[in-house]
Amino acid sequence: MASTTQLAAPPAEPATSSERVTRRGKSPGMRPNIIGALGGWFWLAVIILPVYYVIITSLKDQAGFFTTNPMLPPAEPTLSNYKLVLEQDFAQYFANSLIVTIGSVIPALLVSFMAAYAIVRGSGWFVSSTNKLFLLGLAIPLHATIIPIYWMITRAQMYDTLLALILPSIAFAIPISVLILSNFMRDVPNELFESMRLDGCSDWTMMWRLALPLMRPAVVTVGIYNALHVWNGFLFPLILTQSPSTRVLPLSLWTFQDEFTANIPAVLASVVLATLPLLVLYVVARRQLLSGLTAGFSK
Amino acid sequence: MASMISTRRRALSRGPSGWLAVPALVFFLVFAVIPLVGVLFLSFTSWDGLGEIRLDGMSSWAAVLTDPVTGNALVVTAKIIVFSFIAQAPISLLLGVFTSGAQKYRAALAVLYFVPLLLSSAAVAIAFKALLDPNFGMGPGLGIPALTQDWLGNSDLVLFVVVFVIAWQFVPFHTLIYQGGVRQIPASLYEAAQIDGAGRIKQFFHVTLPQLKYTMITSSTLMVVGSLAYFDLVFVLTAGGPGYSTRLLPLHMYLTGFKANDMGAASALGVILVVIGLVLALLLQRLGGRNRSASQLEGA
């Protein structure tokens, strides 16, 4: 996109300026893309409809849920469902999710960043085979390993603790993190490293003082991407925890389903509440996340 | 001390030490590679999840391979992989090309498209369960009889519902990948095509598609291998039912191991899952010929 606008930038001569205007009008397509626009708006409707349904239903009381039209907002919106959910130890589950997410994402970023630095700046069989191993990890459905992980966690006396969720989450985040971070690391100009080396800096210094500040957008992107995965993770909590004191949000949604049975508005209120933190994060960091992900995966 | 530093300098001038990769490697070895070997080992044992693990030769494998439910799970998994690929790939590609356009509103749409990725699969499943309800969901709400079905209770329909929900949740991610891919296509290619008189459709087929080859391989690989990890969504949405109609392989593995307490058989299913994933990933890489990710995989 950026390069298109650059190419359409004004040339000096007035003779070409009229051509520029028409070209800019045409660029990047020619006529307005009506079919594309229709498809784009249609998909937006597909995306929004369930979200709309969840939100309006969560604002209905139980009687209203059974009597009003399901697709119309309630005449008298109520927050009572939210109150009910918040009274069900929601804060505890929220805190657990927060601990597990931060506890996994920060260490995963740290070790992946160091590994990406070694892989891109270093050489030799060790780093190249480590890199190959991580890439292989992308091709393997790692969830197939839940039974040995369950065995390890129980043997290590960690069953039903938050640490049991954190440790495998770190490991599972590493392959994709290393891949994206090393893609970005390759873009850091070699001259910068060389000039720092001439100043007598060690690799350790260059990694934290040069590579990290330059790659901050990539690190943030990878961090948010991993946070999404860990925050929404369901399988590890399902097999590695059991008591309410270690319950995380996605699992709590599932248990709310049983506790509230017919109270669909309350269940959907819990869905909204569990998603809210990520929504806030997304609103704040969407530009960074989207541009980072598009760049990170298509190199 | 000084000499130590100078030797270290000399070593460093060839690039950073491989030690920097060790922490990540250790985590990955302990919680991914060792379990991968472990799942193979456990498939030759019998274990109820609590008691002793006993070596049991091929009996778990014999049980798994003769169980008709395994065959059924493989068929369901294959269907989900194929159908969800057919559903997701064209939509993601077209939306990716569309959102990469220069118009402002397209970028705004891309921001909204991402929203499903913020929800957990459990949340998505719960939302769709309510939305698809034949009494209190969208069917009666919109007054469209065709949408008023027992979507999740009808074994002929349920698989397509699962595929739709998967597409709803994961198309945004692949759209993003394609969007990035399109943005890396040099604008000069389009200008050359325009000078040659190629219209939008010709440009799409002769410039965009060929240039997106690597992006397609990346996205397809993630899509196909990702299909083997659809667990939570299906688990919460249908729990594999009705009957066995959506009991795909990962779910079958979980239920065999943690509900039927047969960890040996579940491990055998896990091994099958890993093998399928590897074979599919390698096939897709070969299909695309030698490309960047393949050469990365081979360390070239």
XYZ file of C-alpha atoms in Angstrom:
599
model
C 0.000 0.000 0.000
C 2.757 2.390 0.986
C 4.646 1.749 -2.219
C 1.570 2.489 -4.340
C 1.211 5.906 -2.796
C 4.904 6.522 -3.223
C 4.711 5.704 -6.901
C 1.791 8.070 -7.270
C 3.820 10.855 -5.644
C 4.016 14.039 -7.720
C 6.586 14.143 -10.471
C 8.030 17.622 -11.097
C 6.722 18.439 -14.555
C 3.235 19.892 -14.925
C 2.717 17.847 -18.096
C 2.557 14.636 -16.132
C 0.491 16.009 -13.295
C -2.812 15.422 -15.063
C -1.717 11.877 -15.761
C -0.886 11.559 -12.091
C -4.380 12.560 -11.073
C -6.027 10.023 -13.324
C -3.614 7.366 -12.253
C -4.236 8.041 -8.622
C -7.958 7.859 -9.293
C -7.453 4.516 -10.932
C -4.950 3.106 -8.533
C -4.888 0.359 -7.432
C -7.874 -0.865 -9.434
C -9.714 0.843 -12.256
C -13.459 1.075 -11.706
C -14.727 0.831 -8.151
C -14.743 -2.834 -7.253
C -18.462 -3.338 -6.614
C -18.427 -7.105 -6.242
C -15.465 -6.893 -3.901
C -17.155 -4.229 -1.807
C -20.371 -6.273 -1.611
C -18.400 -9.318 -0.503
C -16.499 -7.274 2.036
C -19.626 -5.828 3.604
C -21.342 -9.208 3.512
C -18.516 -10.791 5.474
C -18.728 -7.957 7.977
C -22.407 -8.832 8.467
C -21.482 -12.487 8.972
C -18.930 -11.447 11.601
C -21.162 -8.942 13.375
C -24.423 -10.911 13.549
C -23.315 -13.411 16.239
C -21.539 -10.667 18.186
C -24.688 -8.530 18.092
C -26.802 -11.485 19.209
C -24.507 -12.237 22.145
C -24.510 -8.638 23.344
C -28.265 -7.998 23.109
C -29.113 -11.357 24.671
C -26.751 -10.754 27.574
C -28.770 -7.614 28.360
C -32.112 -9.451 28.577
C -33.593 -10.878 31.730
C -34.556 -14.521 31.656
C -38.254 -13.887 31.066
C -37.413 -11.469 28.280
C -35.163 -14.046 26.676
C -38.048 -16.482 26.315
C -40.659 -13.967 25.209
C -38.991 -11.302 23.045
C -37.775 -11.676 19.479
C -34.254 -13.170 19.741
C -32.787 -10.768 17.215
C -34.211 -7.576 18.698
C -32.601 -5.678 21.551
C -34.467 -5.749 24.877
C -36.911 -2.946 25.604
C -35.461 -2.611 29.083
C -31.802 -3.632 29.053
C -30.588 -5.053 32.350
C -27.117 -5.610 33.760
C -28.379 -8.209 36.220
C -26.723 -11.042 34.253
C -23.383 -9.313 34.528
C -23.927 -8.884 38.235
C -24.747 -12.569 38.561
C -21.604 -13.612 36.690
C -19.397 -11.254 38.673
C -20.735 -12.823 41.860
C -19.626 -16.299 40.735
C -15.917 -15.954 41.570
C -15.400 -14.339 38.198
C -12.679 -12.142 39.689
C -10.765 -15.228 40.751
C -10.933 -16.761 37.265
C -9.969 -13.440 35.761
C -6.941 -13.198 38.042
C -5.951 -16.774 37.200
C -6.139 -16.038 33.481
C -4.084 -12.908 33.976
C -1.381 -14.735 35.948
C -1.175 -17.580 33.452
C -1.097 -15.217 30.453
C 1.546 -12.854 31.808
C 3.503 -15.724 33.332
C 3.647 -17.458 29.946
C 3.992 -14.582 27.522
C 6.889 -12.712 29.158
C 9.205 -15.732 29.535
C 8.224 -17.003 26.080
C 9.120 -13.630 24.557
C 12.396 -13.479 26.440
C 13.673 -16.901 25.434
C 12.312 -16.623 21.881
C 13.955 -13.246 21.378
C 17.311 -14.596 22.526
C 16.914 -17.654 20.308
C 15.937 -15.517 17.306
C 19.021 -13.361 17.886
C 21.255 -16.420 17.988
C 19.595 -17.900 14.897
C 19.822 -14.774 12.754
C 23.152 -13.368 13.925
C 24.896 -16.625 14.688
C 25.982 -19.575 12.616
C 26.958 -23.199 12.980
C 25.181 -26.516 13.200
C 23.773 -25.909 16.659
C 21.715 -22.803 15.896
C 20.663 -24.046 12.478
C 19.411 -27.366 13.814
C 17.677 -25.582 16.700
C 15.951 -23.421 14.118
C 14.951 -26.492 12.115
C 13.524 -28.101 15.236
C 11.366 -25.042 15.972
C 10.142 -24.944 12.363
C 9.241 -28.604 12.616
C 7.274 -27.725 15.730
C 5.037 -25.571 13.534
C 4.137 -28.581 11.415
C 3.266 -30.866 14.322
C -0.103 -30.737 16.067
C 1.496 -30.303 19.462
C -1.781 -31.025 21.229
C -1.207 -34.664 20.389
C 1.243 -34.618 23.297
C -1.274 -33.837 26.034
C -1.094 -37.302 27.589
C 2.671 -37.290 28.268
C 2.349 -33.672 29.438
C -0.404 -34.744 31.825
C 1.880 -37.525 33.073
C 4.835 -35.158 33.561
C 2.736 -32.556 35.363
C 1.191 -35.099 37.740
C 4.577 -36.703 38.430
C 6.067 -33.264 39.159
C 3.266 -32.676 41.707
C 2.101 -29.695 39.700
C -1.380 -30.966 38.798
C -4.078 -28.364 39.501
C -1.627 -25.463 39.815
C -1.276 -22.412 37.589
C 2.367 -23.313 36.944
C 1.102 -26.473 35.228
C -0.583 -24.230 32.650
C 2.301 -21.784 32.342
C 5.152 -24.172 31.562
C 3.686 -25.975 28.514
C 2.183 -22.709 27.265
C 5.667 -21.188 27.125
C 6.977 -24.159 25.160
C 4.083 -24.141 22.695
C 4.515 -20.404 22.040
C 8.194 -20.718 21.142
C 8.121 -21.997 17.511
C 5.858 -19.294 16.110
C 7.511 -16.580 18.228
C 10.993 -17.499 17.037
C 9.777 -17.623 13.430
C 8.187 -14.175 13.482
C 10.938 -12.554 15.561
C 13.698 -13.905 13.351
C 11.843 -12.674 10.257
C 11.956 -9.188 11.731
C 15.486 -9.591 13.075
C 16.750 -10.129 9.509
C 15.557 -6.611 8.655
C 17.868 -4.945 11.173
C 20.715 -3.567 9.029
C 23.983 -5.361 9.543
C 25.902 -2.055 9.552
C 24.314 -1.116 12.861
C 25.667 -4.273 14.484
C 29.065 -3.769 12.873
C 29.410 -0.211 14.118
C 28.431 -1.243 17.627
C 30.916 -4.090 17.468
C 33.652 -1.639 16.480
C 32.731 0.326 19.593
C 33.552 -2.833 21.511
C 30.040 -3.950 22.405
C 29.369 -7.600 23.136
C 26.526 -9.548 21.547
C 24.694 -9.461 24.856
C 24.796 -5.648 24.805
C 23.856 -5.444 21.128
C 20.915 -7.737 21.683
C 19.357 -5.573 24.396
C 20.584 -2.114 23.352
C 20.257 -2.389 19.580
C 18.074 -5.270 18.439
C 15.415 -5.041 21.149
C 14.611 -1.302 20.791
C 14.560 -1.581 16.996
C 12.284 -4.597 17.142
C 9.906 -3.323 19.764
C 6.907 -3.363 17.370
C 7.597 -6.987 16.447
C 8.044 -7.964 20.085
C 4.737 -6.318 20.986
C 2.987 -8.075 18.088
C 4.297 -11.488 19.065
C 3.480 -10.772 22.694
C -0.148 -9.914 21.927
C -0.488 -12.869 19.580
C 0.731 -15.253 22.256
C -1.390 -13.546 24.883
C -4.461 -14.183 22.725
C -3.629 -17.857 22.543
C -2.852 -18.348 26.198
C -5.768 -16.236 27.435
C -8.167 -18.242 25.258
C -6.498 -21.630 25.796
C -8.887 -24.392 26.799
C -7.200 -27.769 26.473
C -4.421 -27.367 29.052
C -6.778 -25.998 31.720
C -9.208 -28.820 30.956
C -6.695 -31.596 31.514
C -4.261 -30.011 33.983
C -6.562 -28.279 36.496
C -9.789 -29.206 38.207
C -10.626 -27.004 41.193
C -12.347 -23.585 41.048
C -9.295 -21.960 42.642
C -7.195 -22.693 39.538
C -9.949 -22.223 36.989
C -9.232 -19.859 34.074
C -11.800 -17.916 32.079
C -12.401 -20.163 29.036
C -12.943 -23.126 31.337
C -15.228 -21.036 33.542
C -17.440 -20.306 30.518
C -17.822 -24.015 30.052
C -18.690 -24.591 33.701
C -21.073 -21.599 33.752
C -22.970 -23.441 31.045
C -23.714 -26.214 33.536
C -24.323 -23.930 36.497
C -26.703 -21.584 34.723
C -28.252 -24.304 32.500
C -31.275 -22.529 31.060
C -30.045 -19.031 31.891
C -28.601 -18.345 28.441
C -28.398 -14.546 28.968
C -26.115 -15.098 31.980
C -23.922 -17.535 30.030
C -23.591 -14.999 27.230
C -22.832 -12.239 29.722
C -19.912 -14.355 30.908
C -18.774 -14.646 27.277
C -18.787 -10.853 26.958
C -16.979 -10.353 30.264
C -14.288 -12.912 29.360
C -13.658 -11.224 26.011
C -13.715 -7.629 27.257
C -10.059 -7.436 28.365
C -8.847 -8.617 24.954
C -11.182 -6.215 23.233
C -9.709 -3.322 25.204
C -6.198 -4.509 24.420
C -7.137 -4.772 20.753
C -8.614 -1.287 20.609
C -5.407 0.095 22.110
C -2.917 -1.912 20.068
C -4.796 -2.910 16.909
C -2.614 -0.978 14.485
C 0.533 -2.523 15.853
C -0.962 -6.000 16.031
C -2.433 -6.031 12.524
C 0.575 -4.555 10.765
C 2.923 -6.779 12.743
C 0.974 -9.934 11.955
C 0.561 -9.182 8.244
C 4.287 -8.536 7.966
C 5.335 -11.390 10.241
C 3.493 -14.145 8.422
C 3.984 -13.103 4.829
C 7.756 -12.841 4.715
C 41.012 -11.691 32.904
C 42.025 -9.464 30.015
C 43.028 -12.456 27.921
C 39.750 -14.144 28.728
C 37.851 -11.157 27.447
C 39.916 -10.997 24.289
C 39.308 -14.677 23.474
C 35.669 -14.075 24.103
C 35.743 -11.110 21.762
C 37.314 -13.216 19.066
C 34.681 -15.901 19.475
C 31.960 -13.266 19.425
C 33.204 -11.652 16.264
C 31.979 -14.751 14.452
C 28.500 -14.024 15.757
C 26.701 -14.601 19.013
C 27.075 -17.728 21.020
C 24.585 -20.519 20.448
C 23.969 -20.459 24.206
C 21.425 -17.720 23.626
C 19.169 -20.294 21.979
C 19.491 -22.765 24.835
C 16.694 -21.531 27.159
C 14.124 -21.701 24.353
C 15.498 -25.047 23.263
C 15.246 -26.478 26.770
C 11.615 -25.418 27.168
C 10.769 -26.833 23.773
C 12.628 -30.093 24.384
C 11.042 -30.691 27.792
C 7.448 -29.771 26.949
C 7.219 -30.635 23.252
C 9.950 -32.986 22.033
C 10.093 -35.295 25.051
C 6.264 -35.565 25.184
C 6.370 -36.348 21.485
C 8.644 -39.295 22.201
C 6.549 -40.021 25.292
C 3.343 -40.347 23.331
C 4.965 -42.997 21.149
C 6.234 -44.837 24.232
C 2.874 -44.656 26.035
C 1.115 -46.103 22.991
C 2.830 -49.408 23.815
C 1.608 -49.401 27.410
C -1.640 -49.643 29.254
C -2.390 -46.943 31.791
C -5.599 -45.672 33.333
C -4.183 -42.224 34.066
C -3.709 -42.809 37.788
C -2.121 -46.179 38.507
C 0.958 -47.933 37.226
C 2.053 -47.696 33.621
C 2.540 -51.232 32.300
C 4.262 -52.176 29.081
C 1.631 -53.868 27.009
C 3.111 -54.428 23.570
C 0.820 -53.777 20.660
C -2.485 -54.241 22.482
C -3.397 -50.529 22.506
C -2.606 -50.330 18.821
C -4.633 -53.445 18.111
C -7.566 -52.008 20.027
C -7.333 -48.620 18.308
C -6.874 -49.991 14.802
C -9.761 -52.447 15.056
C -12.135 -49.961 16.712
C -14.659 -48.691 14.137
C -14.850 -45.392 16.052
C -11.218 -44.715 15.079
C -12.041 -45.138 11.406
C -15.036 -42.907 11.857
C -12.925 -40.271 13.626
C -10.429 -40.351 10.744
C -13.213 -39.851 8.217
C -14.712 -36.987 10.235
C -11.259 -35.400 10.573
C -10.591 -35.738 6.842
C -13.961 -34.187 6.051
C -13.324 -31.285 8.429
C -9.868 -30.686 6.936
C -11.145 -30.727 3.348
C -14.390 -28.823 3.900
C -12.912 -26.196 6.166
C -10.089 -25.683 3.673
C -12.560 -25.316 0.805
C -14.581 -22.878 2.878
C -11.728 -20.833 4.291
C -9.089 -20.604 1.563
C -11.071 -18.771 -1.158
C -12.801 -16.433 1.306
C -9.516 -15.555 3.032
C -7.751 -15.008 -0.271
C -10.466 -12.733 -1.662
C -10.888 -10.804 1.571
C -7.115 -10.476 1.875
C -6.841 -9.027 -1.622
C -9.817 -6.792 -0.926
C -8.587 -5.421 2.400
C -5.136 -4.724 0.992
C -6.644 -2.086 -1.287
C -5.769 1.545 -0.696
C -9.264 2.710 0.268
C -9.595 3.796 3.887
C -12.813 1.883 4.567
C -11.169 -1.372 3.572
C -8.591 -0.986 6.305
C -11.425 -0.198 8.729
C -13.197 -3.397 7.679
C -9.987 -5.331 8.281
C -9.932 -4.033 11.851
C -13.470 -5.352 12.421
C -12.773 -8.670 10.705
C -10.266 -9.451 13.431
C -12.842 -9.478 16.231
C -13.626 -13.245 16.125
C -9.969 -13.941 16.848
C -10.337 -12.170 20.190
C -12.885 -14.711 21.385
C -11.873 -18.036 22.857
C -13.087 -21.107 21.013
C -15.163 -21.926 24.071
C -16.838 -18.508 23.842
C -17.438 -18.890 20.103
C -18.965 -22.322 20.604
C -21.263 -21.092 23.380
C -22.338 -18.091 21.315
C -23.172 -20.206 18.266
C -24.971 -22.790 20.369
C -27.338 -20.047 21.492
C -27.514 -18.385 18.083
C -28.378 -21.633 16.304
C -31.039 -22.648 18.784
C -34.212 -23.496 16.826
C -36.452 -21.848 19.464
C -34.553 -18.846 20.767
C -31.871 -18.261 18.121
C -31.547 -16.402 14.852
C -33.947 -18.632 12.871
C -37.141 -17.606 14.697
C -35.653 -14.159 15.355
C -35.242 -13.367 11.689
C -38.395 -15.290 10.819
C -36.584 -17.341 8.175
C -37.805 -20.959 8.260
C -34.698 -22.230 6.449
C -32.588 -20.944 9.350
C -34.824 -22.598 11.918
C -33.250 -26.030 12.104
C -31.991 -28.300 14.788
C -28.527 -27.420 13.502
C -26.564 -29.223 16.172
C -28.898 -32.179 16.637
C -29.149 -33.191 12.997
C -26.269 -35.496 12.076
C -26.535 -34.547 8.390
C -26.159 -30.850 9.095
C -23.898 -30.696 12.105
C -20.624 -31.183 10.238
C -21.344 -28.224 8.010
C -22.274 -26.139 11.025
C -18.910 -27.016 12.573
C -17.134 -26.073 9.336
C -19.009 -22.780 9.222
C -18.129 -21.905 12.803
C -14.484 -22.811 12.169
C -14.484 -20.521 9.120
C -16.148 -17.772 11.134
C -13.406 -17.910 13.712
C -10.322 -18.484 11.561
C -10.943 -16.761 8.222
C -9.900 -13.436 9.814
C -6.465 -14.790 10.608
C -5.847 -16.060 7.082
C -7.270 -12.864 5.621
C -4.542 -11.066 7.520
C -1.862 -13.338 6.082
C -3.097 -12.779 2.527
C -3.409 -9.056 3.127
C 0.256 -8.975 4.081
C 1.150 -11.087 1.061
C -0.645 -8.798 -1.379
C 1.016 -5.737 0.099
C 4.411 -7.184 -0.701
C 3.653 -7.516 -4.410
C 5.603 -4.752 -6.178
C 3.245 -2.092 -7.562
C 5.345 -2.015 -10.740
C 3.928 -5.438 -11.692
C 0.412 -4.018 -11.673
C 1.477 -0.969 -13.600
C 3.122 -3.123 -16.240
C -0.035 -5.240 -16.450
C -2.139 -2.103 -16.772
C 0.047 -0.827 -19.588
C -0.442 -4.179 -21.287
C -4.163 -3.553 -21.011
C -4.947 -6.210 -18.425
C -8.203 -5.597 -16.556
C -8.833 -6.288 -12.911
C -9.666 -9.953 -13.411
C -6.656 -10.580 -15.615
C -4.457 -8.782 -13.106
C -5.836 -10.978 -10.334
C -5.064 -14.197 -12.195
C -1.799 -13.174 -13.835
C -0.190 -10.996 -11.173
C -1.824 -11.439 -7.768
C -2.302 -15.209 -7.714
C 1.176 -16.208 -8.960
C 2.787 -13.688 -6.632
C 0.871 -15.103 -3.678
C 2.215 -18.622 -4.126
C 4.331 -18.615 -0.966
C 1.608 -16.915 1.017
C -0.827 -19.598 -0.105
C 1.511 -22.338 1.031
C 2.026 -20.693 4.423
C -1.678 -20.114 4.926
C -2.693 -23.563 3.654
C -0.159 -25.287 5.871
C -1.373 -23.412 8.934
C -4.974 -24.110 7.898
C -4.535 -27.836 7.355
C -2.291 -28.508 10.336
C -4.537 -26.216 12.363
C -7.515 -28.408 11.434
C -5.915 -31.164 13.473
C -6.066 -28.946 16.544
C -9.760 -28.078 16.432
C -10.577 -29.464 19.787
C -12.077 -26.893 22.124
C -14.497 -25.508 19.552
C -16.016 -28.893 18.726
C -15.800 -30.114 22.304
C -17.954 -27.256 23.589
C -20.186 -26.963 20.518
C -21.194 -30.588 19.996
C -19.022 -32.741 22.303
C -18.535 -34.927 19.218
C -22.214 -35.610 18.713
C -24.863 -36.275 17.822
C -23.677 -39.857 18.004
C -20.163 -39.864 16.587
C -20.882 -37.468 13.750
C -18.428 -34.738 14.819
C -16.060 -36.816 16.927
C -12.851 -35.830 15.213
C -9.461 -37.319 16.024
C -8.202 -34.927 18.748
C -11.571 -35.129 20.480
C -11.588 -38.914 20.166
C -8.112 -38.938 21.705
C -9.218 -36.770 24.622
C -12.368 -38.782 25.300
C -10.503 -42.094 25.050
C -7.782 -40.921 27.424
C -9.508 -38.726 29.953
C -13.094 -40.023 29.897
C -12.653 -43.727 29.131
C -9.344 -43.727 31.082
C -7.503 -45.617 28.386
C -4.303 -43.597 28.043
C -2.552 -46.292 26.004
C -5.138 -46.209 23.240
C -5.335 -42.405 23.457
C -1.551 -42.218 22.985
C -1.803 -44.416 19.896
C -4.372 -41.939 18.563
C -1.960 -39.126 19.439
C 0.769 -40.794 17.374
C -1.622 -41.089 14.432
C -2.402 -37.394 14.830
C 1.287 -36.423 14.762
C 1.989 -38.584 11.709
C -0.959 -37.135 9.798
C 0.136 -33.597 10.678
C 3.720 -34.180 9.552
C 2.719 -35.910 6.323
C 0.251 -33.156 5.420
C 2.735 -30.393 6.201
C 5.484 -32.021 4.146
C 3.076 -32.713 1.273
C 2.037 -29.077 1.182
C 5.655 -27.961 1.185
C 6.473 -30.312 -1.701
C 3.387 -29.211 -3.559
C 4.731 -25.690 -3.609
C 8.120 -26.846 -4.815
C 11.244 -25.506 -3.171
C 10.228 -22.282 -1.553
C 11.361 -20.126 1.275
C 9.636 -22.012 4.026
C 10.674 -25.376 2.598
C 14.265 -24.286 2.371
C 13.952 -22.945 5.893
C 12.611 -26.307 6.990
C 15.582 -27.972 5.385
C 17.930 -25.374 6.768
C 19.211 -24.420 3.317
